[in-house]
């Protein structure tokens, strides 16, 4: 069923000249209807339509088809037709095309706007003088009033143009902000995925160097490196799929159940990890699952890098409206302490949790080691 509220697609996609042409045809048709009179300056006697009147009507109405494409040309032709119409005394309805042309110039003329205004103003003077000498009976104040009315039409078009430009700039800013936010989000995702997997692979490869005398353990370590690399490729593939507009959202949110795989991978890299999960995930968690996964992933990555060999605890609690995550190290391993590096990962996690309206903290523990805590409201679609 064709909706009456929206124009057909073929009409919306048509050239502006085609879409503006009916305005000119309507003005022409109305000019031949009895009782329809247009703009009249002065009181010259009404003259019946003749061949010259047809020329004047055509000059006034048909250029409206190019009022948006070539607004200055439209105004010039309409002004000539309007002058003939007034001097000859036809006073046809086609005279209403002049304010339309002026509005179009104000709204759509991009260059030489001031020049066009001056030329129109100067051209109006000979018309006013000619009508005055023809004893049109129009006082000087009447000519000034008509000119001001035309200026008002031009000004209204200029206001429409400024509104359109401001709206375009606003939409451009929104689009740029959206692109920036998306680039930041993708960069954060890449940081989380790449840093964790590569750190695990580096630690495993370093350990393999000292296992040459123990072939079984060496084989297990190298297998772990291979498995970690494959998981990195899989996660990166899922992440890059987000750039495909036809890609769904199912691969975007890692299930909290995958935390077991994440913990096991960290254990195989030589990090003793205790994992505890309490409660049942809510039916609709929105982005909370993804953020919880990234919090654990980043915290375990930092544990591998800066507290390798320290006992690490991962606690995830599911409540009806939130997910609570706590990852801590006890400082018993090598290089235990506060994570160094750029801090980009923790800063990115804090931003993600803040967007969902949660709380995020990360810092040293009194007894040594490091702890990361996050309270993530569930159900937000952000």
Short mmCIF file of C-alpha atoms in Angstrom, two decimals:
data_model
loop_
_atom_site.label_atom_id
_atom_site.label_comp_id
_atom_site.label_asym_id
_atom_site.label_seq_id
_atom_site.Cartn_x
_atom_site.Cartn_y
_atom_site.Cartn_z
CA UNK A 1 0.00 0.00 0.00
CA UNK A 2 1.36 3.44 -0.94
CA UNK A 3 1.50 5.82 2.01
CA UNK A 4 -0.07 9.23 1.43
CA UNK A 5 2.18 10.80 4.02
CA UNK A 6 5.39 10.15 2.15
CA UNK A 7 6.16 10.89 -1.51
CA UNK A 8 7.02 7.93 -3.74
CA UNK A 9 10.67 6.97 -3.84
CA UNK A 10 10.97 7.85 -7.52
CA UNK A 11 9.78 11.38 -6.78
CA UNK A 12 12.14 11.86 -3.83
CA UNK A 13 15.03 10.71 -5.99
CA UNK A 14 14.14 12.91 -8.95
CA UNK A 15 16.19 15.95 -9.91
CA UNK A 16 15.27 19.18 -8.12
CA UNK A 17 14.37 20.74 -11.48
CA UNK A 18 11.72 18.08 -12.03
CA UNK A 19 10.36 18.51 -8.50
CA UNK A 20 10.16 22.31 -8.80
CA UNK A 21 8.59 22.39 -12.26
CA UNK A 22 5.00 21.75 -10.99
CA UNK A 23 5.17 25.05 -9.07
CA UNK A 24 5.63 26.89 -12.34
CA UNK A 25 2.82 24.96 -14.01
CA UNK A 26 0.46 25.75 -11.15
CA UNK A 27 1.23 29.46 -11.43
CA UNK A 28 0.62 29.34 -15.19
CA UNK A 29 -2.70 27.54 -14.75
CA UNK A 30 -3.86 29.98 -12.07
CA UNK A 31 -2.96 32.93 -14.33
CA UNK A 32 -5.70 31.91 -16.76
CA UNK A 33 -8.42 31.40 -14.17
CA UNK A 34 -10.91 34.25 -13.81
CA UNK A 35 -10.70 36.16 -10.57
CA UNK A 36 -7.07 35.18 -9.87
CA UNK A 37 -4.86 38.25 -9.79
CA UNK A 38 -1.30 38.55 -8.66
CA UNK A 39 0.87 41.31 -7.26
CA UNK A 40 -0.03 44.80 -8.45
CA UNK A 41 2.01 47.96 -8.01
CA UNK A 42 -0.03 51.11 -8.55
CA UNK A 43 -3.43 51.44 -10.16
CA UNK A 44 -2.81 51.05 -13.87
CA UNK A 45 -5.91 49.89 -15.78
CA UNK A 46 -6.15 46.14 -16.23
CA UNK A 47 -5.21 44.95 -19.75
CA UNK A 48 -6.56 41.69 -21.21
CA UNK A 49 -4.07 38.94 -21.86
CA UNK A 50 -2.39 38.99 -25.28
CA UNK A 51 0.69 37.43 -26.90
CA UNK A 52 3.09 39.56 -24.85
CA UNK A 53 1.22 38.54 -21.71
CA UNK A 54 1.92 34.91 -22.54
CA UNK A 55 5.61 35.73 -22.80
CA UNK A 56 5.51 37.54 -19.44
CA UNK A 57 3.70 34.65 -17.76
CA UNK A 58 6.19 32.15 -19.17
CA UNK A 59 9.12 34.27 -17.98
CA UNK A 60 7.63 34.49 -14.51
CA UNK A 61 6.56 30.88 -14.01
CA UNK A 62 8.78 28.49 -15.94
CA UNK A 63 12.10 29.65 -14.37
CA UNK A 64 10.76 28.44 -11.02
CA UNK A 65 11.86 24.99 -12.16
CA UNK A 66 15.50 26.08 -11.64
CA UNK A 67 14.92 28.10 -8.50
CA UNK A 68 17.17 25.76 -6.45
CA UNK A 69 19.70 24.81 -9.11
CA UNK A 70 20.26 28.30 -10.56
CA UNK A 71 18.50 30.72 -8.21
CA UNK A 72 20.16 33.87 -9.62
CA UNK A 73 19.09 33.01 -13.19
CA UNK A 74 15.59 32.23 -11.92
CA UNK A 75 15.33 35.65 -10.21
CA UNK A 76 16.63 37.48 -13.28
CA UNK A 77 14.07 35.90 -15.65
CA UNK A 78 11.20 36.23 -13.19
CA UNK A 79 12.07 39.91 -12.62
CA UNK A 80 11.95 40.61 -16.38
CA UNK A 81 8.58 38.91 -16.69
CA UNK A 82 7.29 40.75 -13.60
CA UNK A 83 8.38 44.13 -15.04
CA UNK A 84 6.52 43.43 -18.31
CA UNK A 85 3.46 42.28 -16.33
CA UNK A 86 3.34 45.48 -14.24
CA UNK A 87 4.15 48.00 -16.97
CA UNK A 88 1.61 46.50 -19.38
CA UNK A 89 -1.00 46.19 -16.65
CA UNK A 90 -1.73 42.45 -17.00
CA UNK A 91 -1.58 41.92 -13.23
CA UNK A 92 -1.69 38.15 -13.70
CA UNK A 93 -1.39 35.62 -10.91
CA UNK A 94 2.08 34.81 -12.27
CA UNK A 95 3.33 37.88 -10.39
CA UNK A 96 3.39 35.82 -7.22
CA UNK A 97 6.45 34.07 -8.66
CA UNK A 98 8.62 37.06 -7.72
CA UNK A 99 8.53 36.55 -3.91
CA UNK A 100 9.07 32.81 -4.51
CA UNK A 101 12.15 33.57 -6.60
CA UNK A 102 13.46 35.98 -3.96
CA UNK A 103 12.95 33.42 -1.20
CA UNK A 104 14.76 30.83 -3.31
CA UNK A 105 17.73 33.14 -3.88
CA UNK A 106 18.00 33.81 -0.15
CA UNK A 107 17.79 30.10 0.63
CA UNK A 108 19.87 28.52 -2.14
CA UNK A 109 22.31 31.03 -3.65
CA UNK A 110 25.76 30.02 -2.43
CA UNK A 111 28.01 32.65 -4.04
CA UNK A 112 27.82 36.36 -4.81
CA UNK A 113 24.84 36.83 -2.53
CA UNK A 114 25.63 40.47 -1.81
CA UNK A 115 26.12 41.21 -5.51
CA UNK A 116 22.77 39.64 -6.34
CA UNK A 117 21.03 41.76 -3.67
CA UNK A 118 22.60 44.96 -5.02
CA UNK A 119 21.71 44.14 -8.65
CA UNK A 120 18.10 43.39 -7.72
CA UNK A 121 17.80 46.59 -5.71
CA UNK A 122 19.27 48.68 -8.52
CA UNK A 123 17.02 47.00 -11.11
CA UNK A 124 13.94 47.84 -9.04
CA UNK A 125 14.56 51.57 -9.41
CA UNK A 126 13.88 51.76 -13.20
CA UNK A 127 10.66 49.76 -12.70
CA UNK A 128 9.47 52.12 -9.99
CA UNK A 129 10.34 55.16 -12.13
CA UNK A 130 8.54 53.71 -15.17
CA UNK A 131 5.39 53.00 -13.17
CA UNK A 132 5.51 56.47 -11.63
CA UNK A 133 5.73 58.11 -15.07
CA UNK A 134 2.80 55.99 -16.30
CA UNK A 135 0.68 57.64 -13.61
CA UNK A 136 0.14 54.41 -11.77
CA UNK A 137 -1.07 56.40 -8.77
CA UNK A 138 1.32 54.61 -6.43
CA UNK A 139 2.86 56.99 -3.83
CA UNK A 140 6.53 56.85 -2.98
CA UNK A 141 5.72 55.09 0.31
CA UNK A 142 3.98 52.36 -1.68
CA UNK A 143 7.09 51.67 -3.75
CA UNK A 144 9.19 51.55 -0.58
CA UNK A 145 6.69 49.23 1.13
CA UNK A 146 6.72 46.83 -1.84
CA UNK A 147 10.53 46.82 -1.83
CA UNK A 148 10.62 46.07 1.89
CA UNK A 149 8.16 43.22 1.36
CA UNK A 150 10.50 41.73 -1.24
CA UNK A 151 13.44 42.18 1.14
CA UNK A 152 11.43 40.30 3.75
CA UNK A 153 10.97 37.37 1.33
CA UNK A 154 14.72 37.37 0.65
CA UNK A 155 15.47 37.55 4.39
CA UNK A 156 13.16 34.63 5.14
CA UNK A 157 15.01 32.56 2.55
CA UNK A 158 18.35 33.57 4.09
CA UNK A 159 17.06 32.45 7.49
CA UNK A 160 16.08 29.09 6.01
CA UNK A 161 19.55 28.77 4.52
CA UNK A 162 21.31 29.56 7.80
CA UNK A 163 19.08 27.06 9.59
CA UNK A 164 19.90 24.40 7.01
CA UNK A 165 23.64 25.10 7.27
CA UNK A 166 23.54 25.00 11.07
CA UNK A 167 21.66 21.70 10.98
CA UNK A 168 24.17 20.25 8.51
CA UNK A 169 27.05 21.32 10.75
CA UNK A 170 25.34 19.81 13.78
CA UNK A 171 24.80 16.51 11.99
CA UNK A 172 28.41 16.59 10.79
CA UNK A 173 29.63 17.08 14.36
CA UNK A 174 27.43 14.25 15.59
CA UNK A 175 28.72 11.98 12.83
CA UNK A 176 32.34 12.89 13.64
CA UNK A 177 31.78 12.33 17.37
CA UNK A 178 30.19 8.98 16.57
CA UNK A 179 33.13 7.96 14.39
CA UNK A 180 35.58 9.06 17.08
CA UNK A 181 33.71 7.11 19.75
CA UNK A 182 33.60 4.04 17.52
CA UNK A 183 37.32 4.27 16.75
CA UNK A 184 38.03 4.61 20.47
CA UNK A 185 35.84 1.60 21.25
CA UNK A 186 37.50 -0.54 18.57
CA UNK A 187 40.96 0.55 19.76
CA UNK A 188 40.02 -0.45 23.30
CA UNK A 189 38.72 -3.81 22.11
CA UNK A 190 41.93 -4.42 20.15
CA UNK A 191 44.01 -3.45 23.17
CA UNK A 192 42.15 -5.91 25.39
CA UNK A 193 42.30 -8.80 22.94
CA UNK A 194 45.83 -8.36 21.63
CA UNK A 195 47.47 -7.48 24.95
CA UNK A 196 46.05 -10.44 26.81
CA UNK A 197 46.78 -13.10 24.21
CA UNK A 198 50.21 -11.78 23.25
CA UNK A 199 51.22 -11.44 26.90
CA UNK A 200 50.20 -15.05 27.52
CA UNK A 201 52.14 -16.22 24.47
CA UNK A 202 55.26 -14.28 25.54
CA UNK A 203 55.15 -15.74 29.04
CA UNK A 204 54.63 -19.26 27.70
CA UNK A 205 57.45 -18.86 25.17
CA UNK A 206 59.80 -17.59 27.90
CA UNK A 207 58.94 -20.61 30.03
CA UNK A 208 59.57 -22.97 27.12
CA UNK A 209 63.15 -21.76 26.93
CA UNK A 210 63.94 -23.50 30.23
CA UNK A 211 62.12 -26.75 29.46
CA UNK A 212 64.42 -28.24 26.83
CA UNK A 213 65.41 -30.99 29.27
CA UNK A 214 61.78 -31.88 29.84
CA UNK A 215 60.22 -32.76 26.45
CA UNK A 216 56.76 -33.50 27.83
CA UNK A 217 56.43 -30.16 29.58
CA UNK A 218 57.99 -28.40 26.58
CA UNK A 219 55.40 -29.95 24.29
CA UNK A 220 52.60 -28.86 26.62
CA UNK A 221 53.94 -25.31 26.74
CA UNK A 222 54.32 -25.04 22.98
CA UNK A 223 50.79 -26.45 22.57
CA UNK A 224 49.56 -23.76 24.92
CA UNK A 225 51.30 -21.11 22.81
CA UNK A 226 49.64 -22.48 19.68
CA UNK A 227 46.21 -22.59 21.33
CA UNK A 228 46.61 -19.03 22.60
CA UNK A 229 47.53 -17.82 19.11
CA UNK A 230 44.46 -19.50 17.64
CA UNK A 231 42.22 -17.93 20.26
CA UNK A 232 43.79 -14.54 19.50
CA UNK A 233 43.01 -14.99 15.80
CA UNK A 234 39.41 -16.01 16.61
CA UNK A 235 38.85 -13.04 18.90
CA UNK A 236 40.37 -10.64 16.40
CA UNK A 237 38.20 -12.09 13.65
CA UNK A 238 35.08 -11.56 15.77
CA UNK A 239 36.16 -8.03 16.53
CA UNK A 240 36.91 -7.12 12.93
CA UNK A 241 33.56 -8.58 11.92
CA UNK A 242 32.00 -5.65 13.78
CA UNK A 243 33.22 -3.41 10.96
CA UNK A 244 30.91 -5.31 8.61
CA UNK A 245 27.50 -3.54 8.64
CA UNK A 246 25.77 -6.86 7.87
CA UNK A 247 27.32 -8.52 10.90
CA UNK A 248 25.00 -9.28 13.79
CA UNK A 249 25.60 -8.67 17.48
CA UNK A 250 25.89 -12.28 18.56
CA UNK A 251 29.68 -12.39 18.18
CA UNK A 252 30.15 -9.05 19.88
CA UNK A 253 29.45 -10.07 23.48
CA UNK A 254 31.60 -12.87 24.93
CA UNK A 255 29.61 -14.90 27.45
CA UNK A 256 30.76 -14.76 31.03
CA UNK A 257 30.93 -18.57 30.72
CA UNK A 258 34.01 -18.03 28.55
CA UNK A 259 35.75 -16.74 31.65
CA UNK A 260 36.61 -20.35 32.45
CA UNK A 261 38.54 -20.58 29.18
CA UNK A 262 40.23 -17.27 29.93
CA UNK A 263 41.23 -18.42 33.41
CA UNK A 264 42.49 -21.75 32.10
CA UNK A 265 44.59 -20.00 29.47
CA UNK A 266 46.16 -17.83 32.18
CA UNK A 267 46.88 -20.90 34.32
CA UNK A 268 48.65 -22.58 31.42
CA UNK A 269 50.82 -19.46 31.11
CA UNK A 270 52.08 -20.18 34.65
CA UNK A 271 49.76 -17.99 36.70
CA UNK A 272 47.98 -19.72 39.63
CA UNK A 273 44.39 -18.50 39.41
CA UNK A 274 41.44 -19.26 41.68
CA UNK A 275 38.12 -18.68 39.98
CA UNK A 276 34.80 -18.23 41.76
CA UNK A 277 31.48 -17.47 40.10
CA UNK A 278 28.38 -16.87 42.19
CA UNK A 279 24.76 -16.34 41.24
CA UNK A 280 22.95 -16.78 37.96
CA UNK A 281 23.36 -14.32 35.06
CA UNK A 282 20.25 -12.23 34.36
CA UNK A 283 18.27 -12.99 31.22
CA UNK A 284 19.13 -9.58 29.76
CA UNK A 285 22.48 -8.13 30.76
CA UNK A 286 23.02 -5.77 27.82
CA UNK A 287 26.68 -4.78 27.60
CA UNK A 288 27.46 -5.81 31.19
CA UNK A 289 28.69 -9.28 30.16
CA UNK A 290 31.16 -7.84 27.68
CA UNK A 291 32.48 -5.28 30.16
CA UNK A 292 32.81 -7.93 32.90
CA UNK A 293 34.75 -10.16 30.51
CA UNK A 294 37.08 -7.30 29.56
CA UNK A 295 37.69 -6.38 33.21
CA UNK A 296 38.79 -9.93 34.02
CA UNK A 297 40.83 -10.15 30.82
CA UNK A 298 42.72 -6.90 31.46
CA UNK A 299 43.31 -7.73 35.13
CA UNK A 300 44.71 -11.19 34.30
CA UNK A 301 46.90 -9.66 31.60
CA UNK A 302 48.36 -7.23 34.15
CA UNK A 303 48.84 -10.10 36.59
CA UNK A 304 50.85 -12.02 34.00
CA UNK A 305 52.95 -8.99 33.10
CA UNK A 306 53.58 -7.43 36.50
CA UNK A 307 52.92 -10.17 39.09
CA UNK A 308 53.87 -13.34 37.28
CA UNK A 309 53.57 -16.36 39.56
CA UNK A 310 51.53 -14.53 42.22
CA UNK A 311 48.42 -16.22 43.48
CA UNK A 312 45.54 -14.57 41.70
CA UNK A 313 41.88 -14.59 42.64
CA UNK A 314 38.99 -13.96 40.26
CA UNK A 315 35.52 -13.50 41.77
CA UNK A 316 32.44 -12.85 39.68
CA UNK A 317 29.06 -12.33 41.32
CA UNK A 318 25.80 -12.13 39.40
CA UNK A 319 22.94 -10.19 40.96
CA UNK A 320 19.55 -9.33 39.51
CA UNK A 321 20.64 -5.90 38.31
CA UNK A 322 24.43 -5.93 38.34
CA UNK A 323 27.61 -7.94 37.92
CA UNK A 324 30.41 -7.53 40.43
CA UNK A 325 33.98 -8.43 39.46
CA UNK A 326 37.05 -8.55 41.69
CA UNK A 327 40.50 -9.67 40.54
CA UNK A 328 43.40 -9.55 42.98
CA UNK A 329 47.00 -10.74 43.33
CA UNK A 330 48.73 -11.34 46.66
CA UNK A 331 52.15 -10.07 45.62
CA UNK A 332 53.93 -13.39 46.23
CA UNK A 333 55.32 -13.73 42.72
CA UNK A 334 57.93 -11.85 40.73
CA UNK A 335 57.61 -8.12 40.00
CA UNK A 336 54.43 -7.95 42.09
CA UNK A 337 52.95 -4.53 42.51
CA UNK A 338 51.11 -1.87 40.66
CA UNK A 339 50.89 -2.31 36.92
CA UNK A 340 53.18 -0.10 34.91
CA UNK A 341 52.90 0.54 31.20
CA UNK A 342 50.73 3.24 29.64
CA UNK A 343 47.70 2.56 31.84
CA UNK A 344 45.53 2.66 28.73
CA UNK A 345 43.87 -0.65 29.52
CA UNK A 346 42.69 0.32 33.01
CA UNK A 347 41.64 3.76 31.77
CA UNK A 348 39.59 2.14 29.02
CA UNK A 349 37.93 -0.19 31.52
CA UNK A 350 37.05 2.74 33.77
CA UNK A 351 35.41 4.53 30.83
CA UNK A 352 33.39 1.46 29.88
CA UNK A 353 32.13 0.91 33.40
CA UNK A 354 31.32 4.62 33.81
CA UNK A 355 29.28 4.60 30.61
CA UNK A 356 27.05 1.89 32.10
CA UNK A 357 26.72 3.83 35.37
CA UNK A 358 28.92 1.49 37.42
CA UNK A 359 31.94 1.83 39.69
CA UNK A 360 35.54 0.90 38.92
CA UNK A 361 38.62 0.96 41.15
CA UNK A 362 42.16 -0.34 40.70
CA UNK A 363 45.09 -0.02 43.07
CA UNK A 364 47.54 -1.63 45.44
CA UNK A 365 46.40 -3.65 48.43
CA UNK A 366 47.59 -2.84 51.92
CA UNK A 367 49.15 -6.29 52.32
CA UNK A 368 50.77 -6.13 48.90
CA UNK A 369 49.63 -7.09 45.45
CA UNK A 370 47.04 -5.39 43.29
CA UNK A 371 43.24 -5.47 43.13
CA UNK A 372 40.74 -4.48 40.47
CA UNK A 373 37.07 -4.10 41.40
CA UNK A 374 34.11 -3.29 39.19
CA UNK A 375 30.38 -3.02 39.78
CA UNK A 376 28.60 -3.17 36.44
CA UNK A 377 24.84 -2.50 36.16
CA UNK A 378 23.15 -5.14 33.99
CA UNK A 379 20.49 -4.53 31.36
CA UNK A 380 21.97 -1.41 29.73
CA UNK A 381 21.98 -1.60 25.91
CA UNK A 382 24.91 0.82 25.56
#
